[in-house]
């Protein structure tokens, strides 16, 4: 079942994905009950980008980018290409030529659990990339894989057509069906954050804003003076 | 003894800490006989910041930032918050809301042996952070820890009230009692560095400036022509 | 044989090295049949630099930069200093003072499989560095090593006098004798890349441009509709 | 949807799982077209065990084993407990007491993408464990998670009720519906391996047994004498 | 202050340390409220040993074991040597000759946050070692450090004279003054564990034994049938 | 130049290699002035083996073991197969079938900077393996590489025909031409170690045996009583 290319995937609604992307990765992640984050290993090739799109997925053999070529044909405007190798790989499987081909098609960026190269060119083109390494090491086009099958990165399942959001904090996957609910959750979270920010700017403490003091009592957290602490800690 | 909050810690003299911070992490580290560096794992969330402050410490359960809320209340102007988890953790325990609460109180920045998030916002706010990862992964507020107890990061002990300096080279802890001596050492080191820089700009070699040639002799380092080297290595 | 300094190494032709460096690491690496890349562990201390030079090599004991002082004397205009420790090391073996001494001599930059420090100063000076870590941790000058002997970084052999290229994608070593051929290969690769870029901008797919469709057939890659895929995947 | 416990999962046929387990992880993995391996990070706590069972899954907060207690109740004879944290964690979330509770219920072992402890006791009990670390660091019981939801380890999806096999080579997940086909594939693979082993013992080369020589020609692999190689490489 | 050797340290009572060591690392760690564990990076050079002793500490330069020679002289029967480098190091700083010198003096073993070598010989001698790597890479005797000063490994402070326990689960440090309390805590913990083990062997669940069901309710953990779960998850 | 197979390599004298191997990795490494160690990343697949042989080398694409098949044909009795991938790889590129083919030819074992599998079977066959990971993940046979060209592992150059030694401490490469000198050095080292061992068993300290006390003085190492140390360390 591995060597397949699925051709007509159902995508999340792009307008909704764009709305969601504006909230940013951390906020949507919190809104969703802290789920869907692809982990700290994925870092932006250059800082400052924030984007989102619908996932086209490619599963590649390590050191081999044949299936990325296959995936390009499946991409359309608003997509975000998500690539995973079948085993750990740091090679530069993606570079400026792929970025050119994708930018022409209106693709928003790339997320890859392996290496990217041509980082200076990607920055110049404004084609954002999130990857687990930067490497000039080139790859071959020799081994089959799959396009538009579910894959996992950082312990999270990414299904073709899911919404994928990315910014300086990393990458988030929101299952296609949950996008509308995620917008509501992100909006509510943003409003709560705005209220909290205002409270914090006014000098209110999180301990009070979130009502945490009783929990501290319950957990047996004890307040001591330095003198008392040193006395107990030892002669 | 773990679940304690020490409330009235003795801090290093802030004027002295500010004086010390201007010398930068690498220079003060050398001045102190190459001690106190918190290791290469801590990296700035965005480049270019240089700061220093008096340490308020928080010891947290992995995946749990309850004690950071407790620590905020213990922070005052000139402090720098230092957070360590009780076991390895990459989660985004600290973000923009905490930064807002701390900035209001005049806190200089955060140092955390775990993840930060909202990196774009931190950069925009000018609230510097040094961390061992960047991660959007959120945390809960469920488990007790400690505030203003000694903790260790990268093999170095950080005591509450110690001077903590941070820049693009990482983070340095200077024990509270050693701050005045550290200023003297950093000043002397800076003067020596200026003299060395001048000598180097004039073309003097380190071998001569530091008098290293006799040591090379003593260690048996041999100078060979390429031809002689190849003759011995090969054939 | 370890404690030697080779004094009169044969260097690649500097004009040719400069010509080669303009093509960038990834392109030359591809031109050479995907060889010579020093691996993803070496990262620029600050982004944006692209340079090349002739290698002067230093093999150091971990935590000890004595042999870098020795190497400085062997450096001349157009060189690029390449440093490796005899065992894994993250210490800040190289900083602003060394950079000053090297810049005076016309050295192009440093590549080190260990740590650098004074990152802010290096950026300000415009002296580029590629390293496997950033660390303020200082080093001693106590143990012998070698200068201008072959060493390896990231599985690649670097011989003194070889061409070393570096940019945001990392570091590449081109054996001295291969520099002329590498220029030809890089030029040819660049022309092919330009043609490919133009084709991609015109909407041609890599699948067609590289003639990959027969290979997919041969590998048994199958195209399926989403419906058919889900039907086969089960239930 | 995260805080759920699914109570009556459909399991793979245990007799079939037992049949499959005898073939070992590497053979079944090959039989399935090189799919389903949970990666090299999972290592046995002690060498020599080989087992298989039906997956009961637990998704836990880092540093928190509450949901393992919940999972125990869902386990029955022939199961194998599979635990993943919601973010990277090395803590000793599983030890001898859990093993006791599971062994009483006929559970075959544990697979955990975090730490185990009481390694000496587990060895003595004969309760095998595969984990990404060994750590005595204890955990709390404070935060919710899920039991018997799909989770991923090492880029592989594990669904409750799937067949999980484990031996000294690591851990493999076979989707529940594929177990019968996997048995056929493993048997066929085993027969092919036996034939290959016999051929190899008779001195036949893999080059001939697998018919690889034409491929080498096609790839342009060239056979050279040492003398010819050195002549081309060098001087 | 770094280059010192403290000669007459106050040690924990050895009889008490021996009593404590019998309880094992994990149990004492739990008894102490989950504190003092030196982390999962330290692994036994060979499995099966369990020991304890009073800490003699050595702080070494990376790649340099001079201070271990100094530390040997400070060791006496019942001690356990604890070694940390001043920055990350994997070299084989400790081997069979050191083990011989220490075994003659009645030292119990070695704990080192760097490499050991002569692993086969250590196993044969029955001299246990816990280390963060195994490496044959040799070291020099060129740079000063300290003996019997506090040092930290895995985020834990180890003071000379503290009790250090080690077994297959790793290494634990118990502050000297807390040894008597730790014995009481470990005994109580062991009794609780025995009761729990008995309950588990009788089929009682941890959920009931620890009274966790109300907490699950409070956290909103929901029990669902597979059918209901799939209905909600899917579509 | 990469896609070559060198067919008639010059090997180190096997009798001499066997003599050398008996001294063990750590001793020969020291005898050679601490050179040639392939680093702590290579670990034995099962403990207890000690062997040596003449290197046949294979350079493979990640995830692809085609060139190991080519290498087998080049192996003869007394060889030890050394495999490196062209970029970082953890896949199980070597297993029981390869071991069978090699054992028939009298090959001593395998050293691979990637993964091995069939660990239980290798142990049973007594075919030792040193690798940087254990992984069941299978590989393809699709991409060219090289056999019997120089390659590097852990910063060390391994040339075909060199002597390679391996035991529980890891792997060492001794250049072919240096084998006779290495035997002399190892014998001398062994005699010195025997004398040292005897001295240590008699209670002599390394400080005296190696005459290190003057060096400590010269380095300014100071001996203090605990009382004096605590007085200086702070109030």
PDB file of N, CA, C and O in Angstrom, chain A residues 60-97:
ATOM      1  N   UNK A  60       9.047   9.978   1.734  1.00  0.00           N
ATOM      2  CA  UNK A  60      10.230   9.727   0.904  1.00  0.00           C
ATOM      3  C   UNK A  60      11.183   8.745   1.563  1.00  0.00           C
ATOM      4  O   UNK A  60      11.267   8.667   2.786  1.00  0.00           O
ATOM      5  N   UNK A  61      11.950   8.069   0.755  1.00  0.00           N
ATOM      6  CA  UNK A  61      13.056   7.269   1.240  1.00  0.00           C
ATOM      7  C   UNK A  61      14.168   8.216   1.679  1.00  0.00           C
ATOM      8  O   UNK A  61      14.335   9.289   1.078  1.00  0.00           O
ATOM      9  N   UNK A  62      14.937   7.873   2.739  1.00  0.00           N
ATOM     10  CA  UNK A  62      16.029   8.781   3.134  1.00  0.00           C
ATOM     11  C   UNK A  62      17.027   8.977   1.994  1.00  0.00           C
ATOM     12  O   UNK A  62      17.368   8.014   1.303  1.00  0.00           O
ATOM     13  N   UNK A  63      17.463  10.204   1.808  1.00  0.00           N
ATOM     14  CA  UNK A  63      18.435  10.496   0.759  1.00  0.00           C
ATOM     15  C   UNK A  63      17.859  10.477  -0.638  1.00  0.00           C
ATOM     16  O   UNK A  63      18.616  10.437  -1.616  1.00  0.00           O
ATOM     17  N   UNK A  64      16.540  10.529  -0.758  1.00  0.00           N
ATOM     18  CA  UNK A  64      15.883  10.370  -2.057  1.00  0.00           C
ATOM     19  C   UNK A  64      14.677  11.318  -2.126  1.00  0.00           C
ATOM     20  O   UNK A  64      13.786  11.241  -1.300  1.00  0.00           O
ATOM     21  N   UNK A  65      14.653  12.205  -3.134  1.00  0.00           N
ATOM     22  CA  UNK A  65      13.528  13.147  -3.214  1.00  0.00           C
ATOM     23  C   UNK A  65      12.608  12.910  -4.419  1.00  0.00           C
ATOM     24  O   UNK A  65      11.852  13.804  -4.808  1.00  0.00           O
ATOM     25  N   UNK A  66      12.644  11.705  -4.930  1.00  0.00           N
ATOM     26  CA  UNK A  66      11.792  11.396  -6.077  1.00  0.00           C
ATOM     27  C   UNK A  66      10.337  11.767  -5.812  1.00  0.00           C
ATOM     28  O   UNK A  66       9.670  12.377  -6.657  1.00  0.00           O
ATOM     29  N   UNK A  67       9.834  11.421  -4.644  1.00  0.00           N
ATOM     30  CA  UNK A  67       8.406  11.605  -4.398  1.00  0.00           C
ATOM     31  C   UNK A  67       8.042  13.082  -4.209  1.00  0.00           C
ATOM     32  O   UNK A  67       6.864  13.437  -4.284  1.00  0.00           O
ATOM     33  N   UNK A  68       9.028  13.932  -3.928  1.00  0.00           N
ATOM     34  CA  UNK A  68       8.703  15.366  -3.891  1.00  0.00           C
ATOM     35  C   UNK A  68       8.350  15.835  -5.300  1.00  0.00           C
ATOM     36  O   UNK A  68       7.420  16.625  -5.485  1.00  0.00           O
ATOM     37  N   UNK A  69       9.056  15.319  -6.299  1.00  0.00           N
ATOM     38  CA  UNK A  69       8.693  15.654  -7.684  1.00  0.00           C
ATOM     39  C   UNK A  69       7.265  15.212  -7.984  1.00  0.00           C
ATOM     40  O   UNK A  69       6.495  15.919  -8.624  1.00  0.00           O
ATOM     41  N   UNK A  70       6.922  14.030  -7.503  1.00  0.00           N
ATOM     42  CA  UNK A  70       5.560  13.548  -7.712  1.00  0.00           C
ATOM     43  C   UNK A  70       4.562  14.443  -6.989  1.00  0.00           C
ATOM     44  O   UNK A  70       3.477  14.764  -7.500  1.00  0.00           O
ATOM     45  N   UNK A  71       4.926  14.870  -5.783  1.00  0.00           N
ATOM     46  CA  UNK A  71       3.998  15.677  -4.983  1.00  0.00           C
ATOM     47  C   UNK A  71       3.737  17.044  -5.602  1.00  0.00           C
ATOM     48  O   UNK A  71       2.631  17.583  -5.481  1.00  0.00           O
ATOM     49  N   UNK A  72       4.752  17.622  -6.252  1.00  0.00           N
ATOM     50  CA  UNK A  72       4.568  18.953  -6.837  1.00  0.00           C
ATOM     51  C   UNK A  72       3.351  18.979  -7.758  1.00  0.00           C
ATOM     52  O   UNK A  72       2.536  19.901  -7.722  1.00  0.00           O
ATOM     53  N   UNK A  73       3.223  17.916  -8.542  1.00  0.00           N
ATOM     54  CA  UNK A  73       2.091  17.865  -9.488  1.00  0.00           C
ATOM     55  C   UNK A  73       0.742  17.853  -8.770  1.00  0.00           C
ATOM     56  O   UNK A  73      -0.268  18.285  -9.343  1.00  0.00           O
ATOM     57  N   UNK A  74       0.728  17.354  -7.542  1.00  0.00           N
ATOM     58  CA  UNK A  74      -0.530  17.280  -6.789  1.00  0.00           C
ATOM     59  C   UNK A  74      -0.838  18.574  -6.048  1.00  0.00           C
ATOM     60  O   UNK A  74      -1.897  18.687  -5.430  1.00  0.00           O
ATOM     61  N   UNK A  75       0.094  19.523  -6.071  1.00  0.00           N
ATOM     62  CA  UNK A  75      -0.095  20.760  -5.301  1.00  0.00           C
ATOM     63  C   UNK A  75      -0.888  21.802  -6.090  1.00  0.00           C
ATOM     64  O   UNK A  75      -0.724  21.939  -7.300  1.00  0.00           O
ATOM     65  N   UNK A  76      -1.679  22.568  -5.363  1.00  0.00           N
ATOM     66  CA  UNK A  76      -2.415  23.684  -5.972  1.00  0.00           C
ATOM     67  C   UNK A  76      -2.308  24.895  -5.057  1.00  0.00           C
ATOM     68  O   UNK A  76      -1.749  24.820  -3.957  1.00  0.00           O
ATOM     69  N   UNK A  77      -2.800  26.005  -5.519  1.00  0.00           N
ATOM     70  CA  UNK A  77      -2.710  27.242  -4.750  1.00  0.00           C
ATOM     71  C   UNK A  77      -3.322  27.052  -3.362  1.00  0.00           C
ATOM     72  O   UNK A  77      -4.421  26.502  -3.233  1.00  0.00           O
ATOM     73  N   UNK A  78      -2.592  27.538  -2.353  1.00  0.00           N
ATOM     74  CA  UNK A  78      -3.075  27.428  -0.983  1.00  0.00           C
ATOM     75  C   UNK A  78      -2.558  26.209  -0.250  1.00  0.00           C
ATOM     76  O   UNK A  78      -2.722  26.079   0.960  1.00  0.00           O
ATOM     77  N   UNK A  79      -1.909  25.329  -0.957  1.00  0.00           N
ATOM     78  CA  UNK A  79      -1.355  24.144  -0.297  1.00  0.00           C
ATOM     79  C   UNK A  79      -0.059  24.475   0.445  1.00  0.00           C
ATOM     80  O   UNK A  79       0.579  25.513   0.209  1.00  0.00           O
ATOM     81  N   UNK A  80       0.287  23.566   1.324  1.00  0.00           N
ATOM     82  CA  UNK A  80       1.568  23.618   2.009  1.00  0.00           C
ATOM     83  C   UNK A  80       2.115  22.194   1.947  1.00  0.00           C
ATOM     84  O   UNK A  80       1.440  21.246   2.341  1.00  0.00           O
ATOM     85  N   UNK A  81       3.303  22.051   1.408  1.00  0.00           N
ATOM     86  CA  UNK A  81       3.853  20.708   1.208  1.00  0.00           C
ATOM     87  C   UNK A  81       4.475  20.192   2.509  1.00  0.00           C
ATOM     88  O   UNK A  81       5.266  20.899   3.136  1.00  0.00           O
ATOM     89  N   UNK A  82       4.117  18.972   2.879  1.00  0.00           N
ATOM     90  CA  UNK A  82       4.625  18.362   4.118  1.00  0.00           C
ATOM     91  C   UNK A  82       5.355  17.075   3.741  1.00  0.00           C
ATOM     92  O   UNK A  82       4.754  16.169   3.157  1.00  0.00           O
ATOM     93  N   UNK A  83       6.639  16.995   4.085  1.00  0.00           N
ATOM     94  CA  UNK A  83       7.477  15.877   3.663  1.00  0.00           C
ATOM     95  C   UNK A  83       8.049  15.157   4.884  1.00  0.00           C
ATOM     96  O   UNK A  83       8.576  15.798   5.800  1.00  0.00           O
ATOM     97  N   UNK A  84       7.974  13.840   4.883  1.00  0.00           N
ATOM     98  CA  UNK A  84       8.623  13.050   5.938  1.00  0.00           C
ATOM     99  C   UNK A  84       9.409  11.920   5.298  1.00  0.00           C
ATOM    100  O   UNK A  84       8.957  11.331   4.310  1.00  0.00           O
ATOM    101  N   UNK A  85      10.598  11.623   5.835  1.00  0.00           N
ATOM    102  CA  UNK A  85      11.345  10.460   5.349  1.00  0.00           C
ATOM    103  C   UNK A  85      10.874   9.209   6.084  1.00  0.00           C
ATOM    104  O   UNK A  85      10.323   9.296   7.174  1.00  0.00           O
ATOM    105  N   UNK A  86      11.100   8.051   5.506  1.00  0.00           N
ATOM    106  CA  UNK A  86      10.685   6.799   6.153  1.00  0.00           C
ATOM    107  C   UNK A  86      11.600   6.397   7.307  1.00  0.00           C
ATOM    108  O   UNK A  86      11.239   5.535   8.100  1.00  0.00           O
ATOM    109  N   UNK A  87      12.785   7.008   7.369  1.00  0.00           N
ATOM    110  CA  UNK A  87      13.629   6.826   8.556  1.00  0.00           C
ATOM    111  C   UNK A  87      14.473   8.087   8.715  1.00  0.00           C
ATOM    112  O   UNK A  87      14.574   8.877   7.786  1.00  0.00           O
ATOM    113  N   UNK A  88      15.083   8.293   9.908  1.00  0.00           N
ATOM    114  CA  UNK A  88      15.742   9.573  10.180  1.00  0.00           C
ATOM    115  C   UNK A  88      16.716   9.990   9.087  1.00  0.00           C
ATOM    116  O   UNK A  88      17.543   9.195   8.637  1.00  0.00           O
ATOM    117  N   UNK A  89      16.644  11.250   8.674  1.00  0.00           N
ATOM    118  CA  UNK A  89      17.442  11.736   7.551  1.00  0.00           C
ATOM    119  C   UNK A  89      17.699  13.230   7.718  1.00  0.00           C
ATOM    120  O   UNK A  89      16.814  13.980   8.097  1.00  0.00           O
ATOM    121  N   UNK A  90      18.929  13.665   7.449  1.00  0.00           N
ATOM    122  CA  UNK A  90      19.244  15.096   7.531  1.00  0.00           C
ATOM    123  C   UNK A  90      19.542  15.707   6.162  1.00  0.00           C
ATOM    124  O   UNK A  90      19.830  16.900   6.085  1.00  0.00           O
ATOM    125  N   UNK A  91      19.488  14.936   5.113  1.00  0.00           N
ATOM    126  CA  UNK A  91      19.904  15.448   3.800  1.00  0.00           C
ATOM    127  C   UNK A  91      19.048  16.613   3.311  1.00  0.00           C
ATOM    128  O   UNK A  91      17.877  16.732   3.665  1.00  0.00           O
ATOM    129  N   UNK A  92      19.663  17.423   2.463  1.00  0.00           N
ATOM    130  CA  UNK A  92      18.976  18.577   1.886  1.00  0.00           C
ATOM    131  C   UNK A  92      18.062  18.156   0.754  1.00  0.00           C
ATOM    132  O   UNK A  92      18.401  18.340  -0.412  1.00  0.00           O
ATOM    133  N   UNK A  93      16.903  17.635   1.102  1.00  0.00           N
ATOM    134  CA  UNK A  93      15.995  17.053   0.108  1.00  0.00           C
ATOM    135  C   UNK A  93      15.217  18.112  -0.664  1.00  0.00           C
ATOM    136  O   UNK A  93      14.555  17.791  -1.651  1.00  0.00           O
ATOM    137  N   UNK A  94      15.250  19.350  -0.184  1.00  0.00           N
ATOM    138  CA  UNK A  94      14.431  20.415  -0.761  1.00  0.00           C
ATOM    139  C   UNK A  94      15.269  21.676  -0.880  1.00  0.00           C
ATOM    140  O   UNK A  94      15.961  22.056   0.046  1.00  0.00           O
ATOM    141  N   UNK A  95      15.181  22.343  -2.078  1.00  0.00           N
ATOM    142  CA  UNK A  95      15.926  23.585  -2.274  1.00  0.00           C
ATOM    143  C   UNK A  95      15.190  24.545  -3.182  1.00  0.00           C
ATOM    144  O   UNK A  95      13.983  24.421  -3.413  1.00  0.00           O
ATOM    145  N   UNK A  96      15.952  25.474  -3.701  1.00  0.00           N
ATOM    146  CA  UNK A  96      15.382  26.589  -4.438  1.00  0.00           C
ATOM    147  C   UNK A  96      14.612  26.184  -5.684  1.00  0.00           C
ATOM    148  O   UNK A  96      13.608  26.815  -6.026  1.00  0.00           O
ATOM    149  N   UNK A  97      15.051  25.123  -6.372  1.00  0.00           N
ATOM    150  CA  UNK A  97      14.327  24.745  -7.596  1.00  0.00           C
ATOM    151  C   UNK A  97      12.930  24.230  -7.272  1.00  0.00           C
ATOM    152  O   UNK A  97      11.951  24.601  -7.921  1.00  0.00           O
TER     153      UNK A  97
END
